[in-house]
PDB file of C-alpha atoms in Angstrom:
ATOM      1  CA  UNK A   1     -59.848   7.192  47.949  1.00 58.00           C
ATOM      2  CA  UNK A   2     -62.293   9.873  45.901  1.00 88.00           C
ATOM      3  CA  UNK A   3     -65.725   8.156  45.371  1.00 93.00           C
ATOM      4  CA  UNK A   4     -65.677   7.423  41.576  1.00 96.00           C
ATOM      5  CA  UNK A   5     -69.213   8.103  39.344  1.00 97.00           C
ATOM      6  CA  UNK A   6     -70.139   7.194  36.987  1.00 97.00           C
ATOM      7  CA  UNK A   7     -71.854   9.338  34.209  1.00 97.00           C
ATOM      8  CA  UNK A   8     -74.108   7.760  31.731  1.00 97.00           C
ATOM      9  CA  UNK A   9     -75.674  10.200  29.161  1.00 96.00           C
ATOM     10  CA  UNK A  10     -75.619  10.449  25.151  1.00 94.00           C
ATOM     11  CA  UNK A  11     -75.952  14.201  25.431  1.00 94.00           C
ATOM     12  CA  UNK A  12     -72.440  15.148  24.826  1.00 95.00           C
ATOM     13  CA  UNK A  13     -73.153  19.058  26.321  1.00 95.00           C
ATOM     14  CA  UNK A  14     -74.565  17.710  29.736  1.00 95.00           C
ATOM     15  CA  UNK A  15     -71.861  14.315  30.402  1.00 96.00           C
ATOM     16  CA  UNK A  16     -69.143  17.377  30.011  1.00 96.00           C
ATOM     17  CA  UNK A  17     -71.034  20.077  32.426  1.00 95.00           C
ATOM     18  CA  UNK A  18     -71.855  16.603  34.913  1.00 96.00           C
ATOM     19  CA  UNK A  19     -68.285  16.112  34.455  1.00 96.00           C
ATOM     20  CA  UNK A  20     -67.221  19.456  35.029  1.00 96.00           C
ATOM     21  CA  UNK A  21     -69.249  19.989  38.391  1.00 96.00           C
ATOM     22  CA  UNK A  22     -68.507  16.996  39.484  1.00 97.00           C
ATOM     23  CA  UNK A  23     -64.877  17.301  39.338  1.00 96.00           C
ATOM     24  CA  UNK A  24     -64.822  20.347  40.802  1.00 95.00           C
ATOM     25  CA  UNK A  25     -66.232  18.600  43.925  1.00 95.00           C
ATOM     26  CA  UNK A  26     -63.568  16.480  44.089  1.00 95.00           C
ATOM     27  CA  UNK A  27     -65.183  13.324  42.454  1.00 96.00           C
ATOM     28  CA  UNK A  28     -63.612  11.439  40.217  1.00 96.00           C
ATOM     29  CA  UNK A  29     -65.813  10.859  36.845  1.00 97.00           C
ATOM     30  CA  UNK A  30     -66.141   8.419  33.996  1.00 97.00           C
ATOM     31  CA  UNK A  31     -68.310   9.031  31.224  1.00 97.00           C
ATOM     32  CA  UNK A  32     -70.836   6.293  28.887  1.00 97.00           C
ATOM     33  CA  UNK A  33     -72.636   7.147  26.020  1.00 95.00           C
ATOM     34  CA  UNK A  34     -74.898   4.370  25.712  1.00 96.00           C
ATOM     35  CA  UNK A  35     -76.419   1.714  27.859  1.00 95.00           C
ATOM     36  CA  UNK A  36     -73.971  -1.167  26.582  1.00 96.00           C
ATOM     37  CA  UNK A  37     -71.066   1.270  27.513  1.00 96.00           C
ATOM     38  CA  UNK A  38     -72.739   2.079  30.844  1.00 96.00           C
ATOM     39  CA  UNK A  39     -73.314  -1.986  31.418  1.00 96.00           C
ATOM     40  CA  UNK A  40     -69.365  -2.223  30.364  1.00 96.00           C
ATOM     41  CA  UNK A  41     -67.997   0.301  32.222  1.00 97.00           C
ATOM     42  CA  UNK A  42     -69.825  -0.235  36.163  1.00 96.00           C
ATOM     43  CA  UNK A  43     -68.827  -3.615  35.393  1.00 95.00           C
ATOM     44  CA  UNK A  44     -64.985  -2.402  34.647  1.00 95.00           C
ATOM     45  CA  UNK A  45     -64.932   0.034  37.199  1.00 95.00           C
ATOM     46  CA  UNK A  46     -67.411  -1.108  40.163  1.00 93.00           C
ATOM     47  CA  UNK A  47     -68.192   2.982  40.550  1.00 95.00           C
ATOM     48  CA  UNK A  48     -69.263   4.190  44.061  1.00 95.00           C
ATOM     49  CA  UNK A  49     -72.004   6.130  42.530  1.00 96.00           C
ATOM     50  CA  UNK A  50     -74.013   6.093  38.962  1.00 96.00           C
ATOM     51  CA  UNK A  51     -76.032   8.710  37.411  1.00 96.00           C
ATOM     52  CA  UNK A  52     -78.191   7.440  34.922  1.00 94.00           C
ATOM     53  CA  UNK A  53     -79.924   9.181  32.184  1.00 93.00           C
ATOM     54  CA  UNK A  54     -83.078   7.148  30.909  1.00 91.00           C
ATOM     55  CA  UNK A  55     -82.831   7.881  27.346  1.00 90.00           C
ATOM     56  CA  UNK A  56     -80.562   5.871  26.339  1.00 93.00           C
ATOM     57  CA  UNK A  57     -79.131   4.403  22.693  1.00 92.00           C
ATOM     58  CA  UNK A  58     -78.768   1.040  22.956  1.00 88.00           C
ATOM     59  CA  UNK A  59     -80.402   0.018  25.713  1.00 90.00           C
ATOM     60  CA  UNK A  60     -82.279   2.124  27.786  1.00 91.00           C
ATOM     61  CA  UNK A  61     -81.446   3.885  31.280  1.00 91.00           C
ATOM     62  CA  UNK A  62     -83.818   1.538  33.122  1.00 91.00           C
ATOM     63  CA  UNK A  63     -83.271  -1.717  31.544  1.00 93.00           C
ATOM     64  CA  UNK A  64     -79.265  -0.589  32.816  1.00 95.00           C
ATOM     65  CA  UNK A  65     -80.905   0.004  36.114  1.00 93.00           C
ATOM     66  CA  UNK A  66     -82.656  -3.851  35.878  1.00 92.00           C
ATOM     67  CA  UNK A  67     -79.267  -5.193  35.065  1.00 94.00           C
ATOM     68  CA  UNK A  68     -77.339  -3.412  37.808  1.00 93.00           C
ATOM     69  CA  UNK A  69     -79.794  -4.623  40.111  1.00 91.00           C
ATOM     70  CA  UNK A  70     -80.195  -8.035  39.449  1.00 89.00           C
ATOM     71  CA  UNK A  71     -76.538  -8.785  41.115  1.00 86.00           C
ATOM     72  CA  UNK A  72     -76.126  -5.148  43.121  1.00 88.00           C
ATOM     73  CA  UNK A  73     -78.729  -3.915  44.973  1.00 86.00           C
ATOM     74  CA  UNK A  74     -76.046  -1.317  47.408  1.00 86.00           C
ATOM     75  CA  UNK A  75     -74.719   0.701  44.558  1.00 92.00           C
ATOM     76  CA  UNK A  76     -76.549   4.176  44.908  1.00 93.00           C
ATOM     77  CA  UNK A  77     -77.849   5.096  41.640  1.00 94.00           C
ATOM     78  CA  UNK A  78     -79.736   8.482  40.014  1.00 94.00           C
ATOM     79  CA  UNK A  79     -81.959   8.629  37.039  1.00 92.00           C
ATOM     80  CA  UNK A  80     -81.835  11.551  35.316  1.00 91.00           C
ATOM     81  CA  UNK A  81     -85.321  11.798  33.811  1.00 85.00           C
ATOM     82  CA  UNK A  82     -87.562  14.026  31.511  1.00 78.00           C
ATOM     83  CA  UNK A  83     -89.641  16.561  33.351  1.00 62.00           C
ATOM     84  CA  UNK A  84     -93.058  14.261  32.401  1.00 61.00           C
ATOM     85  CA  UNK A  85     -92.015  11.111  32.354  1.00 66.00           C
ATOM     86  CA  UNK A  86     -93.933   9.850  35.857  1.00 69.00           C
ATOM     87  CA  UNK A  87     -93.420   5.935  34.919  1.00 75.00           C
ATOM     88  CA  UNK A  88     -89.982   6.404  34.392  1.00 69.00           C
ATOM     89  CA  UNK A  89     -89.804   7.509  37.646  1.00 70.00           C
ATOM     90  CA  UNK A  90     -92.182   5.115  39.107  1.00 79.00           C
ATOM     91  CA  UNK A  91     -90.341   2.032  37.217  1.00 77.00           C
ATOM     92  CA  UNK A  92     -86.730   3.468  38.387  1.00 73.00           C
ATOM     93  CA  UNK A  93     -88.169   3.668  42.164  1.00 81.00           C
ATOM     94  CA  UNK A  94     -89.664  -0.139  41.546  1.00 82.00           C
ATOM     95  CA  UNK A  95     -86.338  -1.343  40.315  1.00 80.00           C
ATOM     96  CA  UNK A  96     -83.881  -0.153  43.025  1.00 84.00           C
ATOM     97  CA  UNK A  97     -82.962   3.455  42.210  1.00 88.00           C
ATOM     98  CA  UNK A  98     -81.662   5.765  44.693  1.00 89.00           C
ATOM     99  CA  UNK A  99     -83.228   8.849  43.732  1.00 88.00           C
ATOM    100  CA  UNK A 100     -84.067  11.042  40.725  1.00 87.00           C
ATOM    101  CA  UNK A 101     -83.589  14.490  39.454  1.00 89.00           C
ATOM    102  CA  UNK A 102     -85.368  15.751  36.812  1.00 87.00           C
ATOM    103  CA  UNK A 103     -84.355  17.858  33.790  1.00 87.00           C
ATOM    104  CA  UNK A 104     -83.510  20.643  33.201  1.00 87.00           C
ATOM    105  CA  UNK A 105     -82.151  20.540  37.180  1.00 90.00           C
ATOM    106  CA  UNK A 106     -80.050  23.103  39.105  1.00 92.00           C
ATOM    107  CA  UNK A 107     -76.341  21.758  39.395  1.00 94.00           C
ATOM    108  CA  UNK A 108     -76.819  22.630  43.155  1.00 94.00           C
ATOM    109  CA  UNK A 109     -79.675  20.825  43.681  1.00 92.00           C
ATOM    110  CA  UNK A 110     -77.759  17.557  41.546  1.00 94.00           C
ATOM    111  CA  UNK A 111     -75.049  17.834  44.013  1.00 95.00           C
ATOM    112  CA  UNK A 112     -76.421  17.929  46.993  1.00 94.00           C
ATOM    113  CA  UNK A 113     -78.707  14.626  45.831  1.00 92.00           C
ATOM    114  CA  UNK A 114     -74.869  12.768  45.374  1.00 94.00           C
ATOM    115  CA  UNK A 115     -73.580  13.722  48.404  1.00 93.00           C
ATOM    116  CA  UNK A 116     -76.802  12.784  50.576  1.00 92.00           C
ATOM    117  CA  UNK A 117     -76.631   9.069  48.766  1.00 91.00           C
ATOM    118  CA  UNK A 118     -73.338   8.754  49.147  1.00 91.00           C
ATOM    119  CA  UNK A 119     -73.758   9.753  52.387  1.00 89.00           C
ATOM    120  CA  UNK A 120     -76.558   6.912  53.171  1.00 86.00           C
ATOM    121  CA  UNK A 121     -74.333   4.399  51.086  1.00 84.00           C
ATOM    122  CA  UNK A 122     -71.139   4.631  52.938  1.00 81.00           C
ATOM    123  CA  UNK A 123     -73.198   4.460  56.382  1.00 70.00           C
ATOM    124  CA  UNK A 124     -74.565   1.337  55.644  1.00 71.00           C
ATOM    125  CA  UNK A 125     -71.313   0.037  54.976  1.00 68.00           C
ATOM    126  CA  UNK A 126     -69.880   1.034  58.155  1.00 67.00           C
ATOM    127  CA  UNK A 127     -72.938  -0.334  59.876  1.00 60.00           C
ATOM    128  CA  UNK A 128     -72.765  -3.821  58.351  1.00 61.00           C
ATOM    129  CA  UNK A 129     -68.993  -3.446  59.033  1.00 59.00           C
ATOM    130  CA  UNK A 130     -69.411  -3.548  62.484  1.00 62.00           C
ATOM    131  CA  UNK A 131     -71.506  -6.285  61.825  1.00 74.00           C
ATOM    132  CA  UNK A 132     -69.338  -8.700  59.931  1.00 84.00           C
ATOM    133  CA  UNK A 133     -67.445 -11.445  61.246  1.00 90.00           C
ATOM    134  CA  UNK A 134     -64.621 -13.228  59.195  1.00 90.00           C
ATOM    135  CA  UNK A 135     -62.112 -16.244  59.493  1.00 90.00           C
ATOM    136  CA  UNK A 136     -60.043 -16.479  56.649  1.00 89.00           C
ATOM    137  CA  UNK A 137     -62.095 -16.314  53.176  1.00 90.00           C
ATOM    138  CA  UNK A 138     -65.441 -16.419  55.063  1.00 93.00           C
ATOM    139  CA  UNK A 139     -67.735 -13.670  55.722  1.00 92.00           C
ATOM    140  CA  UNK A 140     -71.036 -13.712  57.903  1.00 93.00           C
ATOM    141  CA  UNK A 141     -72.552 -10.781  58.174  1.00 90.00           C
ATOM    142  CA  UNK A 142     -75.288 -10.503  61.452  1.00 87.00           C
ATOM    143  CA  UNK A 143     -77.227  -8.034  60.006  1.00 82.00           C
ATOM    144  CA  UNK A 144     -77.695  -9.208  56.546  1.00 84.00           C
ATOM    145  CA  UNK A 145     -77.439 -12.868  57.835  1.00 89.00           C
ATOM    146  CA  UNK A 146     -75.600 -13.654  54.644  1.00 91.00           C
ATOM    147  CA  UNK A 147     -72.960 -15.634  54.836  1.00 94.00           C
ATOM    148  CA  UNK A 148     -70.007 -16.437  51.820  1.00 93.00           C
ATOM    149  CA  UNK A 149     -66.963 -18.028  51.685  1.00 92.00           C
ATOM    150  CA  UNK A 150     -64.724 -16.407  48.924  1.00 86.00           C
ATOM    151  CA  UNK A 151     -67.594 -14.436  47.370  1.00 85.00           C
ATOM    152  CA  UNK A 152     -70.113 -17.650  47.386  1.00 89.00           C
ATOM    153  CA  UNK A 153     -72.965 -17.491  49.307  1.00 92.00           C
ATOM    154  CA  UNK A 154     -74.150 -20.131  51.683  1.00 94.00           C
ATOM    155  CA  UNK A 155     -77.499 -21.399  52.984  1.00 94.00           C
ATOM    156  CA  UNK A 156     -77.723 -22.200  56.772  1.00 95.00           C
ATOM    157  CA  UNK A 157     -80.689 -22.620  58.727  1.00 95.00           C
ATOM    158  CA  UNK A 158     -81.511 -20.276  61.795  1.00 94.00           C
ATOM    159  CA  UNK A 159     -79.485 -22.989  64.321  1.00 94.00           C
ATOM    160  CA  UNK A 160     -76.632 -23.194  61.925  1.00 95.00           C
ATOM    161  CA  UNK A 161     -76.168 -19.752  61.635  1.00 96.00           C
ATOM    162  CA  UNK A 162     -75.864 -18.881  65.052  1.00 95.00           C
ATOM    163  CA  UNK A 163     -73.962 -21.778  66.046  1.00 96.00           C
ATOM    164  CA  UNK A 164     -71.500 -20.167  63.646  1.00 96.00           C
ATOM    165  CA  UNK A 165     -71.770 -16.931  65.099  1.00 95.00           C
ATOM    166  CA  UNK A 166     -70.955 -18.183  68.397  1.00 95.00           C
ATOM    167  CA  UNK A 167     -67.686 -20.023  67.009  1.00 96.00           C
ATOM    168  CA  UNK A 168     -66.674 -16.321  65.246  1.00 95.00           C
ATOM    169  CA  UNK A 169     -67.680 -14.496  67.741  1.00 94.00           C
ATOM    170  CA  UNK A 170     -65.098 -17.028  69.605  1.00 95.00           C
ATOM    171  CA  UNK A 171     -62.217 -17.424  67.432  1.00 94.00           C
ATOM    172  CA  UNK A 172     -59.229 -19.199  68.214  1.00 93.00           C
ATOM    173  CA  UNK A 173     -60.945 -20.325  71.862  1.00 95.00           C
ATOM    174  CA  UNK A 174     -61.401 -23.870  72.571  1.00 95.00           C
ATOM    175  CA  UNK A 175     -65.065 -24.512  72.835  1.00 95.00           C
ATOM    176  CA  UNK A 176     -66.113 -27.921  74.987  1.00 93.00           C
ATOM    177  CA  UNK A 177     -70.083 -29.141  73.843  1.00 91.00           C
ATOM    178  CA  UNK A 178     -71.770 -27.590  77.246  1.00 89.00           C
ATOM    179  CA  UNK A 179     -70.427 -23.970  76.319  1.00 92.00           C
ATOM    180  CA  UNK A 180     -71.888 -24.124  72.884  1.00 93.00           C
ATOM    181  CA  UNK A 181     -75.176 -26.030  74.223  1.00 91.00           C
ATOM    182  CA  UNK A 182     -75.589 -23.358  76.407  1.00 90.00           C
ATOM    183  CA  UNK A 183     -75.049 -20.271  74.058  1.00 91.00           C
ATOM    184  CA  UNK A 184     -76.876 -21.836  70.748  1.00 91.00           C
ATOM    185  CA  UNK A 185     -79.333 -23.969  72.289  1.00 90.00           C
ATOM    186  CA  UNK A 186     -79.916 -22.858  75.622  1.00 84.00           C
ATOM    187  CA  UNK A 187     -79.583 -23.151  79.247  1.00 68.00           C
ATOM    188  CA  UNK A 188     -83.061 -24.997  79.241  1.00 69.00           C
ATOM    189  CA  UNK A 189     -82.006 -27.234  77.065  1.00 68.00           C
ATOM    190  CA  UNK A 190     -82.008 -31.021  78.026  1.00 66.00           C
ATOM    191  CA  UNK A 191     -81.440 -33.042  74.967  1.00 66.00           C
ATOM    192  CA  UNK A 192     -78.421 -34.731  74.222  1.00 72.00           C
ATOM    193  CA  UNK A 193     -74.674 -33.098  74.162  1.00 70.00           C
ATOM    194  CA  UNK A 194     -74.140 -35.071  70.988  1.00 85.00           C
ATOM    195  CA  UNK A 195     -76.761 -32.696  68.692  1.00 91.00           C
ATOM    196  CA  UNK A 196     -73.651 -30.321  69.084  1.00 93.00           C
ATOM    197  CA  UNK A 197     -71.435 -32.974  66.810  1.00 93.00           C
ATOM    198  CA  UNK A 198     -74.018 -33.003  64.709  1.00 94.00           C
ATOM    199  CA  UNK A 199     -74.520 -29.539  63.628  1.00 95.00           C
ATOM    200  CA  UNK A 200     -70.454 -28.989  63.934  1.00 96.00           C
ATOM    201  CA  UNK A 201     -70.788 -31.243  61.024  1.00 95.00           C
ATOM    202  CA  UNK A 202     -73.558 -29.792  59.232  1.00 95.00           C
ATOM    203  CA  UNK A 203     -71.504 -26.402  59.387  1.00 96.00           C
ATOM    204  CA  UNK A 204     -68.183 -27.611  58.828  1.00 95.00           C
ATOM    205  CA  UNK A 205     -69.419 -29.415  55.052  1.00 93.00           C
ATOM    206  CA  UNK A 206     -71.879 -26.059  54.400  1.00 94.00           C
ATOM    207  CA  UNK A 207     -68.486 -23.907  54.622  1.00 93.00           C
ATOM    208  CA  UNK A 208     -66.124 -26.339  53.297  1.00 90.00           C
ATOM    209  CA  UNK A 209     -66.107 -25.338  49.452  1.00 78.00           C
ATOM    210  CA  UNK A 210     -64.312 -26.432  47.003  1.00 75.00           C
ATOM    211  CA  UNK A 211     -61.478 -28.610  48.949  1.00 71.00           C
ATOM    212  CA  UNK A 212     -60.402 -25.308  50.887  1.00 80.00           C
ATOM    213  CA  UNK A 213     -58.830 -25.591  54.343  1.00 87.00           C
ATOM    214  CA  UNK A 214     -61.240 -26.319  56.987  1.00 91.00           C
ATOM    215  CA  UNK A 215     -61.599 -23.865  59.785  1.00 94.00           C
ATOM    216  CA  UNK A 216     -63.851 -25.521  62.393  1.00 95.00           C
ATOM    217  CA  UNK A 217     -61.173 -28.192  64.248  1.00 94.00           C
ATOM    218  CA  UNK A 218     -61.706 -30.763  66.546  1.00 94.00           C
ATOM    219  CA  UNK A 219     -60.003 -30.913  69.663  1.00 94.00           C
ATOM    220  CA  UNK A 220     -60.208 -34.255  70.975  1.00 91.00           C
ATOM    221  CA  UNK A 221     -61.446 -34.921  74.475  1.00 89.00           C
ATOM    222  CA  UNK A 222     -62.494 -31.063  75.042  1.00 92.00           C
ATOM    223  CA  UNK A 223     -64.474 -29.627  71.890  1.00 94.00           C
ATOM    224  CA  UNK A 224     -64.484 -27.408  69.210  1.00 96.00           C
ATOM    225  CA  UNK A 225     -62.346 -24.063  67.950  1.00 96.00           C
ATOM    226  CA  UNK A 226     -62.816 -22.271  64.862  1.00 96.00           C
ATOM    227  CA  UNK A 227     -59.327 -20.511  63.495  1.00 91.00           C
ATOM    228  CA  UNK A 228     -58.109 -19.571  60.393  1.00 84.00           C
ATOM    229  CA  UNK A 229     -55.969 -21.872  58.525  1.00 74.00           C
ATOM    230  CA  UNK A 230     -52.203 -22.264  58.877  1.00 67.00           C
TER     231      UNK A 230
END
């Protein structure tokens, strides 16, 4: 699908040429007038790209920018900013933003800045991609080492986490205690099998949310096997 941006700027003349250009491009475009309508409308839309004028009714360009950060920090996002106004660019930069382009700018020069973030945007997406391992509703992602289960995130500690990598990475496969031992833990490892039970059980409540289907299972006499649910 076309990468959707989204426009914020009270100056009715440059939203329509933004609009305009950026259409022409192939993008699709929304339009805000104000901060508030900004605020409402990424939250309404979830746009692949934002540019972001700093003078703002309402609310201004940057607090946006603070908002948009505090929960979204992957969003690419350009301030548009007055030719002299250095702390707007150096609070923008501090805050999370992409890039910015100063006015009055050359159209060229604006579109070639969208395409080069949208370009760094969608390869770290592919990247942590290839990084992501699911089962069901959960997501752990090795680069990021975040790991959610529908949309929540949840804590592990460095042992946890990789002892549910190793069950990912080994979906569906029946997993006895010395296999797991020797993948999480090591093969120099000579403490006792039964630390395995224990962390099974640390991992299995830490992704159990809510009363939702477990997907680490107990197979008795052999070991472990993470799958999704039936």
């Amino acid at each position: 699908m076309t990468e959707l941006i989204l426009v914020v700027e009270d100056e009715v003349r440059i939203a329509r040429l933004l609009q305009i250009e950026l259409e022409c491009e192939g993008y699709r475009v929304s339009i805000a007038g104000s901060g508030h309508q900004g605020l409402e409308m990424y939250q309404e839309q979830q746009p692949d790209l934002l540019l972001l004028d700093v003078m703002l009714p309402g609310f201004s360009g940057i607090e946006l920018l603070r908002r948009i950060r505090a929960g979204d920090p992957d969003t690419p996002v350009l301030l548009l900013t007055a030719k002299s106004s250095v702390e707007d660019k150096v609070s923008g930069l501090d805050l999370g933003a992409n890039d910015y382009i100063t006015k009055p700018f050359q159209i060229e020069e604006l579109l070639a800045r969208v395409r080069a973030a949208l370009r760094l945007a969608s390869g770290r997406r592919r990247e942590e991609a290839v990084n992501l391992l699911m089962a069901e509703d959960l997501e752990l992602n090795e680069t990021t080492r975040e790991v959610k289960r529908a949309g929540r995130s949840i804590e592990l500690t460095p042992r946890e986490f990789d002892l549910l990598v190793y069950l990912l990475k080994n979906k569906r496969q029946v997993l006895n205690r010395e296999q797991i031992m020797a993948a999480v833990w090591g093969y120099d490892y000579y403490g006792d099998t039964n630390i395995v039970d224990v962390y099974i059980r640390y991992v299995r409540k830490k992704i159990t949310l809510d009363h939702q289907p477990e997907l680490i299972h107990t197979v008795r006499g052999v070991g472990y096997v993470l799958k999704d649910a039936p």
